Amino acid sequence: MTKVDNLNVKIYADGANLEEIRALAQNPLIEGFTTNPTLMRRAGVSDYETFARDVLAEITDRPVSFEVFADDKDGMIAQARTIATWGENVNVKIPFTNTLGESMLPAIEELSNSGVQVNVTAMMTVDHVAQTVNVLNPDVPAIVSVFAGRIADTGMDPVPVMQEAVALLSDCPKAELLWASPRELLNIFHADDAGCHIITVTNDLLAKLVNVGKDLDQFSLETVLMFYRDASEAGYSIRTQS
């Protein structure tokens, strides 16, 4: 059994390329999908709803998260209620604050109490998680997304934050903690060790899963061969003294 087989954390694919999503749907390791407006823009998506409905036509058996992009409480609630009607497997991503830094907890509370399965996103601290848990309806499934990779970008170890967040979610048994924005493949194992329920992973990191458990002597040899091949194909030479 490989280390991947031993994982308890669920891997969600993060992206906005429909062809890649269609291909990843054939991979039993992928247990859900997430996206966001930034990924959609980079992928050239011009019609939000058409793209979302195309994804949902392909993905019917696993959760998919789509994000609101209004910047006020009432606008977010209205968009969230509409997005939630697009499929029973939809989680609606609601940012922890709007662009003014105003808390969106009232919107999150109203949506959760009305049965919308929210994915609270863009959180960075244990306090953010604690405040969110206080407003989630414990009887309604939800995802709590902490951007561990961005925490690491500040020089701070995100693992203790995620461990504390896992403990906080014990009061909300239908809520799952998601490790967002991983920076390297090893973060999948960090998330698993921390007790996270989900990690969302981009396609470039997913491609590295084939390296899990790889013999490091063989990996070293392949690396040497790569350097040798590239130098040879580039036609490099050095005039040596002997």
C-alpha positions in Angstrom: 0.0 0.0 0.0 1.4 3.4 -0.9 1.3 6.5 1.2 -1.4 7.9 -1.1 -3.6 4.9 -0.3 -3.2 5.7 3.4 -4.4 9.3 3.2 -7.5 10.2 5.2 -7.7 13.7 3.8 -9.9 14.1 0.7 -8.3 15.6 -2.4 -10.4 18.2 -4.3 -9.1 19.4 -7.6 -8.8 23.2 -7.9 -9.0 24.8 -11.4 -11.2 26.2 -14.1 -10.2 24.3 -17.2 -13.2 22.2 -18.3 -11.1 19.7 -20.2 -8.8 19.1 -17.2 -11.9 18.9 -14.9 -13.4 16.3 -17.3 -10.2 14.3 -17.2 -9.8 14.5 -13.4 -13.3 13.3 -13.0 -12.1 9.9 -14.2 -9.5 9.8 -11.3 -11.1 8.1 -8.2 -8.5 9.9 -6.0 -10.4 13.2 -6.8 -13.3 13.5 -4.4 -14.5 17.0 -5.3 -13.8 20.2 -7.2 -13.3 23.9 -6.4 -12.7 27.0 -8.4 -12.7 30.7 -7.9 -13.1 33.9 -10.1 -9.3 34.3 -10.4 -8.8 30.8 -11.8 -11.7 31.3 -14.1 -10.4 34.5 -15.5 -6.9 33.0 -16.0 -8.6 30.1 -17.9 -10.4 32.5 -20.2 -13.9 31.9 -18.8 -16.1 34.8 -20.0 -19.5 33.6 -18.9 -19.6 32.6 -15.2 -23.0 30.8 -15.2 -22.5 28.9 -18.5 -19.1 27.6 -17.3 -20.5 26.6 -13.9 -23.4 24.7 -15.5 -21.0 23.0 -18.0 -18.9 21.8 -15.0 -22.0 20.6 -13.2 -23.1 18.7 -16.3 -19.8 16.8 -16.1 -19.6 16.4 -12.3 -22.8 15.0 -10.8 -21.4 12.7 -8.2 -19.0 14.9 -6.2 -19.2 18.3 -4.5 -18.3 21.4 -6.5 -17.7 24.9 -5.1 -18.5 28.1 -6.9 -17.8 31.5 -5.4 -20.0 34.6 -5.1 -18.4 37.8 -6.4 -20.8 40.5 -5.0 -19.2 42.8 -2.5 -22.1 43.4 0.0 -24.1 41.2 2.3 -27.4 41.3 0.4 -25.7 40.8 -3.0 -23.7 37.8 -1.7 -26.9 36.3 -0.3 -28.8 36.8 -3.5 -25.9 35.3 -5.6 -25.5 32.4 -3.2 -29.2 31.4 -3.2 -29.1 31.4 -7.1 -25.8 29.4 -7.3 -27.2 26.9 -4.8 -30.0 26.1 -7.2 -27.6 25.0 -9.9 -27.1 21.5 -8.4 -27.5 19.5 -5.2 -23.8 19.0 -5.2 -22.9 22.7 -5.1 -21.1 24.4 -2.2 -21.3 28.2 -2.3 -18.1 30.0 -1.5 -18.6 33.1 0.7 -15.5 35.2 1.6 -15.0 35.8 5.3 -15.1 39.6 4.6 -15.9 41.8 1.7 -13.2 44.0 0.0 -13.7 46.7 2.7 -12.8 44.2 5.4 -16.4 44.1 6.7 -17.4 40.8 8.2 -19.7 38.6 6.1 -20.6 36.4 9.0 -24.2 37.7 9.0 -24.5 36.5 5.4 -22.9 33.2 6.2 -25.2 32.7 9.2 -28.3 33.5 7.2 -27.4 31.2 4.4 -26.4 28.3 6.6 -29.6 28.6 8.6 -31.6 28.5 5.4 -29.9 25.2 4.3 -27.3 26.5 1.8 -24.1 24.5 2.0 -21.6 27.3 2.3 -17.8 27.1 1.8 -16.4 29.9 3.9 -13.3 31.1 2.2 -10.2 33.3 2.4 -9.6 32.7 6.1 -6.2 32.9 7.6 -6.4 32.7 11.4 -7.8 30.5 14.2 -10.0 33.5 15.3 -11.5 33.6 11.8 -12.4 29.9 12.2 -13.8 30.4 15.7 -16.0 33.2 14.6 -17.3 31.2 11.6 -18.1 28.1 13.6 -20.2 30.2 15.9 -22.6 31.2 13.1 -22.7 27.9 11.1 -25.9 25.8 11.5 -24.6 22.5 13.0 -27.2 20.5 11.1 -26.2 21.8 7.7 -23.0 20.6 5.9 -20.4 23.3 5.3 -16.7 23.7 4.3 -14.3 26.0 6.2 -11.4 27.0 4.0 -8.2 28.2 5.6 -5.5 29.4 3.2 -2.7 27.5 4.7 -0.4 28.1 1.7 -0.8 31.9 2.0 -0.1 31.6 5.8 3.1 29.9 4.9 3.9 32.7 2.4 4.2 35.0 5.4 6.9 32.8 7.0 4.5 31.3 9.5 4.0 27.5 9.9 0.4 26.8 9.0 0.2 23.4 10.6 -0.5 24.5 14.2 -3.2 26.9 12.8 -4.8 24.0 11.0 -4.6 21.7 14.0 -6.4 24.3 16.2 -9.0 24.8 13.5 -9.7 21.0 13.4 -10.3 21.1 17.1 -12.7 24.1 16.8 -14.8 22.2 14.2 -15.5 19.5 16.7 -18.5 21.7 17.8 -19.8 21.7 14.3 -19.7 18.0 13.2 -21.1 18.6 9.7 -18.4 21.2 8.9 -15.2 20.1 7.2 -11.8 21.9 7.3 -10.2 22.5 4.0 -6.5 23.3 3.5 -6.5 25.8 0.7 -3.7 27.0 -1.6 -1.0 24.3 -1.0 2.4 25.2 -2.3 3.9 21.8 -2.7 2.9 18.1 -2.8 4.2 17.6 0.7 1.3 19.8 1.9 -1.1 17.0 1.2 0.6 15.0 3.9 0.8 18.0 6.2 -3.0 18.4 5.8 -3.5 14.7 6.5 -1.3 14.8 9.6 -3.1 17.9 10.9 -6.4 16.2 10.7 -7.9 18.3 7.9 -10.8 16.8 6.1 -10.1 18.2 2.6 -7.2 19.7 0.7 -7.7 21.5 -2.6 -4.9 20.9 -5.1 -4.1 22.5 -8.5 -3.4 20.3 -11.5 0.3 21.0 -11.5 0.7 19.6 -8.0 -1.7 16.7 -8.8 0.7 15.7 -11.6 3.4 15.1 -9.0 1.4 12.4 -7.2 3.2 9.9 -9.3 6.4 10.7 -7.4 5.0 9.6 -4.0 7.0 6.8 -2.6 9.5 7.0 -5.5 13.0 5.5 -4.9 15.3 8.4 -4.3 18.3 6.8 -5.9 16.3 6.3 -9.1 15.0 9.9 -8.8 18.7 11.1 -8.4 19.7 9.1 -11.5 16.8 10.6 -13.5 17.8 14.1 -12.5 21.4 13.5 -13.6 20.2 12.1 -16.9 18.0 15.2 -17.4 21.0 17.5 -16.9 23.1 15.4 -19.2 20.5 15.2 -21.9 19.7 18.9 -21.9 23.4 19.9 -22.0 23.9 17.5 -25.0 20.9 18.7 -26.8 21.9 22.3 -26.3 25.3 21.5 -27.8 27.2 22.9 -24.8 31.0 22.4 -24.7 33.9 23.6 -22.5 37.5 23.9 -23.7 39.3 22.0 -20.9 43.0 22.4 -20.1 44.0 18.7 -20.4 
